Amino acid sequence: MSSTTTATKSVSGRGKTRGTKSVSRSQKAGLQFPVGRVARFLKAGRYAQRVGSGSPVYLSAVLEYLAAEVLELAGNAARDNKKSRIKPRHVQLAVRNDEEFSKLLGNVTIANGGVLPNIHQNLLPKKVAPGKAEVGSVSQEF
């Protein structure tokens, strides 16, 4: 058994090896959202004196999940309206029709989102029972 070290690995096991590319924290965590940028914002925002190394990864994962969920629902709303492009109207329909997102974004105004189609029950015409004819009002029979 001979213990020899290769030229690509440092002897002490510390530091970077030669010829390897740096891997971002987003790639290590398997995320699309930028972990480094979230960490920078957490530090610059002064939410706490110190920021741990796991908190920006966790926050990035949560933000990525919420964004993917909203985009999926908005894509479904766009497809229902026979459109291939997601517009603010589709995001509004997706958020307001989902119970949890509606609660989360209850006080949020989405620009160019419009409103949900809703007609109050009192404004709808009253249904006439079958077999009964409509009786005209007395004031109109002069």
mmCIF file of N, CA and C in Angstrom:
data_model
loop_
_atom_site.group_PDB
_atom_site.id
_atom_site.type_symbol
_atom_site.label_atom_id
_atom_site.label_comp_id
_atom_site.label_asym_id
_atom_site.label_seq_id
_atom_site.Cartn_x
_atom_site.Cartn_y
_atom_site.Cartn_z
ATOM 1 N N MET A 1 0.837 -1.184 0.000
ATOM 2 C CA MET A 1 0.000 0.000 0.000
ATOM 3 C C MET A 1 0.874 1.236 0.000
ATOM 4 N N SER A 2 0.867 1.935 -1.071
ATOM 5 C CA SER A 2 1.649 3.164 -1.136
ATOM 6 C C SER A 2 0.686 4.343 -1.151
ATOM 7 N N SER A 3 1.005 5.347 -0.410
ATOM 8 C CA SER A 3 0.136 6.525 -0.349
ATOM 9 C C SER A 3 0.769 7.643 -1.159
ATOM 10 N N THR A 4 0.274 7.792 -2.381
ATOM 11 C CA THR A 4 0.782 8.856 -3.242
ATOM 12 C C THR A 4 -0.358 9.816 -3.533
ATOM 13 N N THR A 5 -0.036 11.064 -3.669
ATOM 14 C CA THR A 5 -1.051 12.067 -3.997
ATOM 15 C C THR A 5 -0.897 12.442 -5.453
ATOM 16 N N THR A 6 -2.019 12.718 -6.083
ATOM 17 C CA THR A 6 -1.980 13.107 -7.483
ATOM 18 C C THR A 6 -1.712 14.596 -7.588
ATOM 19 N N ALA A 7 -1.400 15.035 -8.770
ATOM 20 C CA ALA A 7 -1.051 16.438 -8.985
ATOM 21 C C ALA A 7 -2.280 17.341 -8.947
ATOM 22 N N THR A 8 -3.477 16.757 -9.119
ATOM 23 C CA THR A 8 -4.672 17.594 -9.156
ATOM 24 C C THR A 8 -5.245 17.835 -7.779
ATOM 25 N N LYS A 9 -4.785 17.130 -6.768
ATOM 26 C CA LYS A 9 -5.336 17.301 -5.435
ATOM 27 C C LYS A 9 -4.259 17.845 -4.509
ATOM 28 N N SER A 10 -4.655 18.782 -3.671
ATOM 29 C CA SER A 10 -3.679 19.348 -2.750
ATOM 30 C C SER A 10 -3.378 18.347 -1.649
ATOM 31 N N VAL A 11 -2.229 18.477 -1.063
ATOM 32 C CA VAL A 11 -1.760 17.504 -0.086
ATOM 33 C C VAL A 11 -2.567 17.567 1.203
ATOM 34 N N SER A 12 -2.868 18.749 1.666
ATOM 35 C CA SER A 12 -3.548 18.869 2.952
ATOM 36 C C SER A 12 -5.055 18.637 2.851
ATOM 37 N N GLY A 13 -5.595 18.573 1.638
ATOM 38 C CA GLY A 13 -7.030 18.367 1.486
ATOM 39 C C GLY A 13 -7.819 19.655 1.591
ATOM 40 N N ARG A 14 -7.139 20.779 1.652
ATOM 41 C CA ARG A 14 -7.818 22.060 1.755
ATOM 42 C C ARG A 14 -7.581 22.852 0.474
ATOM 43 N N GLY A 15 -8.475 23.776 0.202
ATOM 44 C CA GLY A 15 -8.301 24.632 -0.958
ATOM 45 C C GLY A 15 -8.879 24.008 -2.211
ATOM 46 N N LYS A 16 -8.801 24.760 -3.284
ATOM 47 C CA LYS A 16 -9.353 24.310 -4.556
ATOM 48 C C LYS A 16 -8.347 23.453 -5.295
ATOM 49 N N THR A 17 -8.856 22.495 -6.028
ATOM 50 C CA THR A 17 -7.986 21.685 -6.871
ATOM 51 C C THR A 17 -7.816 22.391 -8.206
ATOM 52 N N ARG A 18 -6.740 22.109 -8.870
ATOM 53 C CA ARG A 18 -6.467 22.770 -10.142
ATOM 54 C C ARG A 18 -7.363 22.207 -11.239
ATOM 55 N N GLY A 19 -7.815 23.093 -12.089
ATOM 56 C CA GLY A 19 -8.575 22.658 -13.252
ATOM 57 C C GLY A 19 -10.053 22.427 -12.988
ATOM 58 N N THR A 20 -10.556 22.780 -11.838
ATOM 59 C CA THR A 20 -11.989 22.587 -11.583
ATOM 60 C C THR A 20 -12.691 23.931 -11.633
ATOM 61 N N LYS A 21 -13.927 23.898 -12.104
ATOM 62 C CA LYS A 21 -14.716 25.112 -12.165
ATOM 63 C C LYS A 21 -15.445 25.301 -10.851
ATOM 64 N N SER A 22 -15.743 26.559 -10.529
ATOM 65 C CA SER A 22 -16.496 26.835 -9.307
ATOM 66 C C SER A 22 -17.960 26.480 -9.532
ATOM 67 N N VAL A 23 -18.583 25.968 -8.501
ATOM 68 C CA VAL A 23 -19.980 25.568 -8.563
ATOM 69 C C VAL A 23 -20.757 26.491 -7.635
ATOM 70 N N SER A 24 -21.805 27.116 -8.165
ATOM 71 C CA SER A 24 -22.572 28.061 -7.355
ATOM 72 C C SER A 24 -23.409 27.316 -6.323
ATOM 73 N N ARG A 25 -23.825 28.064 -5.311
ATOM 74 C CA ARG A 25 -24.648 27.457 -4.272
ATOM 75 C C ARG A 25 -26.012 27.070 -4.812
ATOM 76 N N SER A 26 -26.477 27.775 -5.826
ATOM 77 C CA SER A 26 -27.750 27.411 -6.456
ATOM 78 C C SER A 26 -27.624 26.059 -7.148
ATOM 79 N N GLN A 27 -26.504 25.836 -7.822
ATOM 80 C CA GLN A 27 -26.292 24.552 -8.484
ATOM 81 C C GLN A 27 -26.146 23.432 -7.463
ATOM 82 N N LYS A 28 -25.449 23.706 -6.361
ATOM 83 C CA LYS A 28 -25.295 22.686 -5.327
ATOM 84 C C LYS A 28 -26.632 22.290 -4.732
ATOM 85 N N ALA A 29 -27.512 23.267 -4.568
ATOM 86 C CA ALA A 29 -28.828 22.989 -3.981
ATOM 87 C C ALA A 29 -29.827 22.519 -5.031
ATOM 88 N N GLY A 30 -29.474 22.598 -6.305
ATOM 89 C CA GLY A 30 -30.386 22.180 -7.360
ATOM 90 C C GLY A 30 -31.519 23.166 -7.574
ATOM 91 N N LEU A 31 -31.235 24.456 -7.420
ATOM 92 C CA LEU A 31 -32.249 25.497 -7.534
ATOM 93 C C LEU A 31 -31.993 26.373 -8.752
ATOM 94 N N GLN A 32 -33.053 27.054 -9.196
ATOM 95 C CA GLN A 32 -32.928 28.039 -10.256
ATOM 96 C C GLN A 32 -32.770 29.443 -9.676
ATOM 97 N N PHE A 33 -33.338 29.683 -8.499
ATOM 98 C CA PHE A 33 -33.253 30.998 -7.881
ATOM 99 C C PHE A 33 -31.847 31.215 -7.321
ATOM 100 N N PRO A 34 -31.346 32.457 -7.374
ATOM 101 C CA PRO A 34 -29.963 32.732 -6.963
ATOM 102 C C PRO A 34 -29.798 32.759 -5.447
ATOM 103 N N VAL A 35 -29.076 31.793 -4.916
ATOM 104 C CA VAL A 35 -28.847 31.711 -3.475
ATOM 105 C C VAL A 35 -27.930 32.845 -3.023
ATOM 106 N N GLY A 36 -26.910 33.153 -3.802
ATOM 107 C CA GLY A 36 -25.974 34.213 -3.434
ATOM 108 C C GLY A 36 -26.640 35.567 -3.355
ATOM 109 N N ARG A 37 -27.528 35.853 -4.288
ATOM 110 C CA ARG A 37 -28.225 37.138 -4.286
ATOM 111 C C ARG A 37 -29.171 37.243 -3.097
ATOM 112 N N VAL A 38 -29.869 36.141 -2.790
ATOM 113 C CA VAL A 38 -30.760 36.139 -1.628
ATOM 114 C C VAL A 38 -29.948 36.339 -0.354
ATOM 115 N N ALA A 39 -28.773 35.716 -0.276
ATOM 116 C CA ALA A 39 -27.909 35.897 0.895
ATOM 117 C C ALA A 39 -27.467 37.350 1.016
ATOM 118 N N ARG A 40 -27.118 37.956 -0.106
ATOM 119 C CA ARG A 40 -26.696 39.356 -0.083
ATOM 120 C C ARG A 40 -27.830 40.260 0.382
ATOM 121 N N PHE A 41 -29.048 40.002 -0.087
ATOM 122 C CA PHE A 41 -30.190 40.819 0.326
ATOM 123 C C PHE A 41 -30.516 40.614 1.804
ATOM 124 N N LEU A 42 -30.366 39.388 2.283
ATOM 125 C CA LEU A 42 -30.611 39.136 3.707
ATOM 126 C C LEU A 42 -29.607 39.897 4.567
ATOM 127 N N LYS A 43 -28.369 39.911 4.127
ATOM 128 C CA LYS A 43 -27.342 40.624 4.898
ATOM 129 C C LYS A 43 -27.538 42.135 4.813
ATOM 130 N N ALA A 44 -27.832 42.634 3.615
ATOM 131 C CA ALA A 44 -27.978 44.078 3.426
ATOM 132 C C ALA A 44 -29.255 44.604 4.072
ATOM 133 N N GLY A 45 -30.272 43.744 4.211
ATOM 134 C CA GLY A 45 -31.531 44.177 4.798
ATOM 135 C C GLY A 45 -31.480 44.347 6.296
ATOM 136 N N ARG A 46 -30.429 43.856 6.934
ATOM 137 C CA ARG A 46 -30.240 43.946 8.381
ATOM 138 C C ARG A 46 -31.434 43.363 9.141
ATOM 139 N N TYR A 47 -31.922 42.207 8.678
ATOM 140 C CA TYR A 47 -32.995 41.517 9.378
ATOM 141 C C TYR A 47 -32.475 40.884 10.662
ATOM 142 N N ALA A 48 -31.193 40.559 10.668
ATOM 143 C CA ALA A 48 -30.534 40.018 11.850
ATOM 144 C C ALA A 48 -29.064 40.416 11.776
ATOM 145 N N GLN A 49 -28.374 40.302 12.931
ATOM 146 C CA GLN A 49 -26.960 40.656 12.936
ATOM 147 C C GLN A 49 -26.151 39.693 12.087
ATOM 148 N N ARG A 50 -26.526 38.406 12.153
ATOM 149 C CA ARG A 50 -25.805 37.389 11.399
ATOM 150 C C ARG A 50 -26.786 36.552 10.590
ATOM 151 N N VAL A 51 -26.316 36.078 9.454
ATOM 152 C CA VAL A 51 -27.136 35.240 8.577
ATOM 153 C C VAL A 51 -26.421 33.919 8.397
ATOM 154 N N GLY A 52 -27.099 32.824 8.712
ATOM 155 C CA GLY A 52 -26.510 31.503 8.566
ATOM 156 C C GLY A 52 -26.354 31.111 7.115
ATOM 157 N N SER A 53 -25.610 30.053 6.887
ATOM 158 C CA SER A 53 -25.358 29.630 5.510
ATOM 159 C C SER A 53 -26.541 28.877 4.907
ATOM 160 N N GLY A 54 -27.401 28.315 5.731
ATOM 161 C CA GLY A 54 -28.534 27.544 5.215
ATOM 162 C C GLY A 54 -29.769 28.377 4.954
ATOM 163 N N SER A 55 -29.869 29.533 5.603
ATOM 164 C CA SER A 55 -31.098 30.324 5.468
ATOM 165 C C SER A 55 -31.322 30.868 4.055
ATOM 166 N N PRO A 56 -30.314 31.367 3.327
ATOM 167 C CA PRO A 56 -30.603 31.811 1.960
ATOM 168 C C PRO A 56 -30.962 30.656 1.025
ATOM 169 N N VAL A 57 -30.418 29.482 1.293
ATOM 170 C CA VAL A 57 -30.764 28.312 0.469
ATOM 171 C C VAL A 57 -32.224 27.956 0.686
ATOM 172 N N TYR A 58 -32.655 27.943 1.938
ATOM 173 C CA TYR A 58 -34.040 27.597 2.267
ATOM 174 C C TYR A 58 -34.992 28.639 1.697
ATOM 175 N N LEU A 59 -34.661 29.919 1.875
ATOM 176 C CA LEU A 59 -35.522 30.988 1.368
ATOM 177 C C LEU A 59 -35.598 30.953 -0.149
ATOM 178 N N SER A 60 -34.496 30.675 -0.821
ATOM 179 C CA SER A 60 -34.507 30.559 -2.282
ATOM 180 C C SER A 60 -35.389 29.409 -2.736
ATOM 181 N N ALA A 61 -35.334 28.300 -2.009
ATOM 182 C CA ALA A 61 -36.169 27.148 -2.365
ATOM 183 C C ALA A 61 -37.646 27.472 -2.193
ATOM 184 N N VAL A 62 -37.994 28.174 -1.126
ATOM 185 C CA VAL A 62 -39.393 28.549 -0.893
ATOM 186 C C VAL A 62 -39.874 29.512 -1.972
ATOM 187 N N LEU A 63 -39.060 30.509 -2.304
ATOM 188 C CA LEU A 63 -39.444 31.467 -3.340
ATOM 189 C C LEU A 63 -39.588 30.796 -4.704
ATOM 190 N N GLU A 64 -38.694 29.864 -4.994
ATOM 191 C CA GLU A 64 -38.783 29.147 -6.270
ATOM 192 C C GLU A 64 -40.046 28.307 -6.335
ATOM 193 N N TYR A 65 -40.395 27.669 -5.232
ATOM 194 C CA TYR A 65 -41.621 26.860 -5.200
ATOM 195 C C TYR A 65 -42.846 27.733 -5.413
ATOM 196 N N LEU A 66 -42.921 28.880 -4.718
ATOM 197 C CA LEU A 66 -44.080 29.763 -4.867
ATOM 198 C C LEU A 66 -44.182 30.296 -6.297
ATOM 199 N N ALA A 67 -43.059 30.671 -6.879
ATOM 200 C CA ALA A 67 -43.069 31.180 -8.252
ATOM 201 C C ALA A 67 -43.524 30.103 -9.233
ATOM 202 N N ALA A 68 -43.035 28.880 -9.054
ATOM 203 C CA ALA A 68 -43.427 27.786 -9.948
ATOM 204 C C ALA A 68 -44.911 27.478 -9.809
ATOM 205 N N GLU A 69 -45.428 27.551 -8.592
ATOM 206 C CA GLU A 69 -46.844 27.262 -8.342
ATOM 207 C C GLU A 69 -47.725 28.326 -9.002
ATOM 208 N N VAL A 70 -47.363 29.597 -8.847
ATOM 209 C CA VAL A 70 -48.149 30.676 -9.461
ATOM 210 C C VAL A 70 -48.083 30.577 -10.983
ATOM 211 N N LEU A 71 -46.897 30.284 -11.516
ATOM 212 C CA LEU A 71 -46.768 30.175 -12.973
ATOM 213 C C LEU A 71 -47.563 28.996 -13.528
ATOM 214 N N GLU A 72 -47.610 27.913 -12.790
ATOM 215 C CA GLU A 72 -48.398 26.770 -13.255
ATOM 216 C C GLU A 72 -49.884 27.108 -13.292
ATOM 217 N N LEU A 73 -50.383 27.731 -12.232
ATOM 218 C CA LEU A 73 -51.797 28.099 -12.197
ATOM 219 C C LEU A 73 -52.126 29.158 -13.246
ATOM 220 N N ALA A 74 -51.217 30.120 -13.442
ATOM 221 C CA ALA A 74 -51.443 31.151 -14.454
ATOM 222 C C ALA A 74 -51.388 30.553 -15.863
ATOM 223 N N GLY A 75 -50.512 29.582 -16.074
ATOM 224 C CA GLY A 75 -50.472 28.898 -17.368
ATOM 225 C C GLY A 75 -51.753 28.144 -17.653
ATOM 226 N N ASN A 76 -52.307 27.529 -16.621
ATOM 227 C CA ASN A 76 -53.602 26.847 -16.791
ATOM 228 C C ASN A 76 -54.701 27.850 -17.127
ATOM 229 N N ALA A 77 -54.691 29.012 -16.462
ATOM 230 C CA ALA A 77 -55.694 30.044 -16.744
ATOM 231 C C ALA A 77 -55.534 30.575 -18.161
ATOM 232 N N ALA A 78 -54.295 30.734 -18.629
ATOM 233 C CA ALA A 78 -54.060 31.194 -19.995
ATOM 234 C C ALA A 78 -54.554 30.153 -21.001
ATOM 235 N N ARG A 79 -54.305 28.883 -20.706
ATOM 236 C CA ARG A 79 -54.756 27.824 -21.608
ATOM 237 C C ARG A 79 -56.283 27.758 -21.648
ATOM 238 N N ASP A 80 -56.933 28.010 -20.500
ATOM 239 C CA ASP A 80 -58.398 28.015 -20.467
ATOM 240 C C ASP A 80 -58.967 29.125 -21.344
ATOM 241 N N ASN A 81 -58.229 30.237 -21.441
ATOM 242 C CA ASN A 81 -58.664 31.355 -22.281
ATOM 243 C C ASN A 81 -58.107 31.269 -23.697
ATOM 244 N N LYS A 82 -57.539 30.110 -24.040
ATOM 245 C CA LYS A 82 -56.999 29.847 -25.383
ATOM 246 C C LYS A 82 -55.890 30.831 -25.762
ATOM 247 N N LYS A 83 -55.028 31.128 -24.799
ATOM 248 C CA LYS A 83 -53.887 32.004 -25.028
ATOM 249 C C LYS A 83 -52.610 31.228 -24.750
ATOM 250 N N SER A 84 -51.540 31.589 -25.465
ATOM 251 C CA SER A 84 -50.265 30.907 -25.251
ATOM 252 C C SER A 84 -49.306 31.739 -24.407
ATOM 253 N N ARG A 85 -49.690 32.961 -24.089
ATOM 254 C CA ARG A 85 -48.829 33.855 -23.316
ATOM 255 C C ARG A 85 -49.529 34.236 -22.016
ATOM 256 N N ILE A 86 -48.778 34.170 -20.924
ATOM 257 C CA ILE A 86 -49.339 34.520 -19.619
ATOM 258 C C ILE A 86 -49.321 36.034 -19.468
ATOM 259 N N LYS A 87 -50.472 36.599 -19.152
ATOM 260 C CA LYS A 87 -50.613 38.036 -18.940
ATOM 261 C C LYS A 87 -51.004 38.273 -17.487
ATOM 262 N N PRO A 88 -50.932 39.528 -17.026
ATOM 263 C CA PRO A 88 -51.320 39.803 -15.634
ATOM 264 C C PRO A 88 -52.744 39.355 -15.304
ATOM 265 N N ARG A 89 -53.614 39.377 -16.269
ATOM 266 C CA ARG A 89 -54.992 38.912 -16.051
ATOM 267 C C ARG A 89 -55.010 37.441 -15.654
ATOM 268 N N HIS A 90 -54.157 36.638 -16.274
ATOM 269 C CA HIS A 90 -54.106 35.214 -15.969
ATOM 270 C C HIS A 90 -53.525 34.979 -14.576
ATOM 271 N N VAL A 91 -52.539 35.801 -14.199
ATOM 272 C CA VAL A 91 -51.982 35.694 -12.848
ATOM 273 C C VAL A 91 -53.053 36.052 -11.825
ATOM 274 N N GLN A 92 -53.813 37.110 -12.106
ATOM 275 C CA GLN A 92 -54.885 37.523 -11.197
ATOM 276 C C GLN A 92 -55.926 36.424 -11.041
ATOM 277 N N LEU A 93 -56.350 35.825 -12.143
ATOM 278 C CA LEU A 93 -57.340 34.746 -12.080
ATOM 279 C C LEU A 93 -56.796 33.556 -11.311
ATOM 280 N N ALA A 94 -55.522 33.241 -11.524
ATOM 281 C CA ALA A 94 -54.920 32.100 -10.841
ATOM 282 C C ALA A 94 -54.839 32.342 -9.346
ATOM 283 N N VAL A 95 -54.407 33.531 -8.948
ATOM 284 C CA VAL A 95 -54.225 33.827 -7.522
ATOM 285 C C VAL A 95 -55.564 33.900 -6.811
ATOM 286 N N ARG A 96 -56.531 34.569 -7.409
ATOM 287 C CA ARG A 96 -57.821 34.777 -6.724
ATOM 288 C C ARG A 96 -58.677 33.523 -6.692
ATOM 289 N N ASN A 97 -58.482 32.603 -7.629
ATOM 290 C CA ASN A 97 -59.271 31.374 -7.621
ATOM 291 C C ASN A 97 -58.670 30.299 -6.723
ATOM 292 N N ASP A 98 -57.421 30.482 -6.290
ATOM 293 C CA ASP A 98 -56.781 29.539 -5.384
ATOM 294 C C ASP A 98 -56.950 30.051 -3.955
ATOM 295 N N GLU A 99 -57.453 29.185 -3.072
ATOM 296 C CA GLU A 99 -57.778 29.614 -1.707
ATOM 297 C C GLU A 99 -56.543 30.070 -0.935
ATOM 298 N N GLU A 100 -55.463 29.303 -1.009
ATOM 299 C CA GLU A 100 -54.268 29.627 -0.224
ATOM 300 C C GLU A 100 -53.550 30.862 -0.764
ATOM 301 N N PHE A 101 -53.429 30.968 -2.095
ATOM 302 C CA PHE A 101 -52.787 32.145 -2.668
ATOM 303 C C PHE A 101 -53.642 33.391 -2.452
ATOM 304 N N SER A 102 -54.958 33.233 -2.478
ATOM 305 C CA SER A 102 -55.835 34.367 -2.235
ATOM 306 C C SER A 102 -55.661 34.887 -0.820
ATOM 307 N N LYS A 103 -55.450 33.968 0.116
ATOM 308 C CA LYS A 103 -55.212 34.386 1.498
ATOM 309 C C LYS A 103 -53.835 35.027 1.640
ATOM 310 N N LEU A 104 -52.827 34.451 0.990
ATOM 311 C CA LEU A 104 -51.469 34.973 1.074
ATOM 312 C C LEU A 104 -51.359 36.351 0.427
ATOM 313 N N LEU A 105 -51.999 36.525 -0.725
ATOM 314 C CA LEU A 105 -51.920 37.774 -1.477
ATOM 315 C C LEU A 105 -53.235 38.543 -1.406
ATOM 316 N N GLY A 106 -53.893 38.508 -0.257
ATOM 317 C CA GLY A 106 -55.195 39.150 -0.107
ATOM 318 C C GLY A 106 -55.135 40.657 -0.233
ATOM 319 N N ASN A 107 -54.072 41.285 0.258
ATOM 320 C CA ASN A 107 -53.964 42.744 0.229
ATOM 321 C C ASN A 107 -53.105 43.235 -0.927
ATOM 322 N N VAL A 108 -52.871 42.389 -1.919
ATOM 323 C CA VAL A 108 -51.989 42.739 -3.032
ATOM 324 C C VAL A 108 -52.835 43.121 -4.241
ATOM 325 N N THR A 109 -52.446 44.208 -4.888
ATOM 326 C CA THR A 109 -53.087 44.621 -6.135
ATOM 327 C C THR A 109 -52.175 44.239 -7.293
ATOM 328 N N ILE A 110 -52.701 43.477 -8.233
ATOM 329 C CA ILE A 110 -51.944 43.072 -9.418
ATOM 330 C C ILE A 110 -52.296 44.041 -10.541
ATOM 331 N N ALA A 111 -51.298 44.771 -11.033
ATOM 332 C CA ALA A 111 -51.533 45.768 -12.077
ATOM 333 C C ALA A 111 -52.042 45.092 -13.343
ATOM 334 N N ASN A 112 -53.056 45.688 -13.955
ATOM 335 C CA ASN A 112 -53.705 45.172 -15.169
ATOM 336 C C ASN A 112 -54.295 43.784 -14.954
ATOM 337 N N GLY A 113 -54.647 43.463 -13.732
ATOM 338 C CA GLY A 113 -55.202 42.144 -13.439
ATOM 339 C C GLY A 113 -56.703 42.073 -13.593
ATOM 340 N N GLY A 114 -57.379 43.199 -13.436
ATOM 341 C CA GLY A 114 -58.833 43.189 -13.507
ATOM 342 C C GLY A 114 -59.443 42.604 -12.243
ATOM 343 N N VAL A 115 -60.692 42.206 -12.341
ATOM 344 C CA VAL A 115 -61.404 41.631 -11.204
ATOM 345 C C VAL A 115 -61.973 40.278 -11.617
ATOM 346 N N LEU A 116 -62.344 39.489 -10.621
ATOM 347 C CA LEU A 116 -62.984 38.211 -10.910
ATOM 348 C C LEU A 116 -64.400 38.447 -11.414
ATOM 349 N N PRO A 117 -64.839 37.692 -12.397
ATOM 350 C CA PRO A 117 -66.227 37.834 -12.851
ATOM 351 C C PRO A 117 -67.176 37.339 -11.767
ATOM 352 N N ASN A 118 -68.029 38.252 -11.285
ATOM 353 C CA ASN A 118 -68.933 37.905 -10.190
ATOM 354 C C ASN A 118 -70.157 38.810 -10.269
ATOM 355 N N ILE A 119 -71.329 38.215 -10.261
ATOM 356 C CA ILE A 119 -72.590 38.955 -10.221
ATOM 357 C C ILE A 119 -73.318 38.532 -8.956
ATOM 358 N N HIS A 120 -73.688 39.509 -8.137
ATOM 359 C CA HIS A 120 -74.349 39.215 -6.874
ATOM 360 C C HIS A 120 -75.708 38.583 -7.142
ATOM 361 N N GLN A 121 -76.118 37.667 -6.257
ATOM 362 C CA GLN A 121 -77.365 36.915 -6.449
ATOM 363 C C GLN A 121 -78.595 37.819 -6.495
ATOM 364 N N ASN A 122 -78.586 38.913 -5.739
ATOM 365 C CA ASN A 122 -79.745 39.801 -5.718
ATOM 366 C C ASN A 122 -79.941 40.536 -7.039
ATOM 367 N N LEU A 123 -78.888 40.639 -7.839
ATOM 368 C CA LEU A 123 -78.982 41.346 -9.110
ATOM 369 C C LEU A 123 -79.447 40.455 -10.249
ATOM 370 N N LEU A 124 -79.432 39.154 -10.043
ATOM 371 C CA LEU A 124 -79.872 38.232 -11.086
ATOM 372 C C LEU A 124 -81.393 38.204 -11.150
ATOM 373 N N PRO A 125 -81.978 37.964 -12.344
ATOM 374 C CA PRO A 125 -83.443 37.887 -12.430
ATOM 375 C C PRO A 125 -83.961 36.680 -11.656
ATOM 376 N N LYS A 126 -85.132 36.876 -11.043
ATOM 377 C CA LYS A 126 -85.718 35.799 -10.245
ATOM 378 C C LYS A 126 -86.271 34.721 -11.166
ATOM 379 N N LYS A 127 -86.074 33.478 -10.761
ATOM 380 C CA LYS A 127 -86.568 32.353 -11.552
ATOM 381 C C LYS A 127 -88.049 32.174 -11.276
ATOM 382 N N VAL A 128 -88.847 31.977 -12.362
ATOM 383 C CA VAL A 128 -90.289 31.767 -12.244
ATOM 384 C C VAL A 128 -90.537 30.276 -12.131
ATOM 385 N N ALA A 129 -91.403 29.901 -11.191
ATOM 386 C CA ALA A 129 -91.718 28.488 -11.000
ATOM 387 C C ALA A 129 -92.390 27.950 -12.258
ATOM 388 N N PRO A 130 -92.103 26.688 -12.636
ATOM 389 C CA PRO A 130 -92.703 26.134 -13.860
ATOM 390 C C PRO A 130 -94.220 25.988 -13.701
ATOM 391 N N GLY A 131 -94.952 26.344 -14.772
ATOM 392 C CA GLY A 131 -96.406 26.217 -14.752
ATOM 393 C C GLY A 131 -97.102 27.508 -14.365
ATOM 394 N N LYS A 132 -96.395 28.434 -13.770
ATOM 395 C CA LYS A 132 -97.022 29.697 -13.383
ATOM 396 C C LYS A 132 -96.635 30.765 -14.392
ATOM 397 N N ALA A 133 -97.627 31.485 -14.868
ATOM 398 C CA ALA A 133 -97.372 32.549 -15.813
ATOM 399 C C ALA A 133 -96.988 33.810 -15.038
ATOM 400 N N GLU A 134 -96.273 34.679 -15.724
ATOM 401 C CA GLU A 134 -95.864 35.903 -15.079
ATOM 402 C C GLU A 134 -97.060 36.855 -15.035
ATOM 403 N N VAL A 135 -97.312 37.379 -13.861
ATOM 404 C CA VAL A 135 -98.443 38.303 -13.694
ATOM 405 C C VAL A 135 -97.884 39.729 -13.761
ATOM 406 N N GLY A 136 -98.513 40.562 -14.608
ATOM 407 C CA GLY A 136 -98.061 41.944 -14.740
ATOM 408 C C GLY A 136 -98.404 42.726 -13.487
ATOM 409 N N SER A 137 -97.718 43.798 -13.268
ATOM 410 C CA SER A 137 -97.970 44.593 -12.083
ATOM 411 C C SER A 137 -99.279 45.370 -12.252
ATOM 412 N N VAL A 138 -99.897 45.689 -11.143
ATOM 413 C CA VAL A 138 -101.200 46.356 -11.149
ATOM 414 C C VAL A 138 -101.062 47.775 -11.686
ATOM 415 N N SER A 139 -99.960 48.422 -11.399
ATOM 416 C CA SER A 139 -99.832 49.823 -11.808
ATOM 417 C C SER A 139 -99.750 49.993 -13.322
ATOM 418 N N GLN A 140 -99.430 48.958 -14.048
ATOM 419 C CA GLN A 140 -99.279 49.066 -15.493
ATOM 420 C C GLN A 140 -100.556 48.710 -16.255
ATOM 421 N N GLU A 141 -101.647 48.418 -15.572
ATOM 422 C CA GLU A 141 -102.846 47.948 -16.271
ATOM 423 C C GLU A 141 -103.895 49.055 -16.450
ATOM 424 N N PHE A 142 -103.575 50.282 -16.512
ATOM 425 C CA PHE A 142 -104.561 51.348 -16.695
ATOM 426 C C PHE A 142 -105.089 51.382 -18.081
#
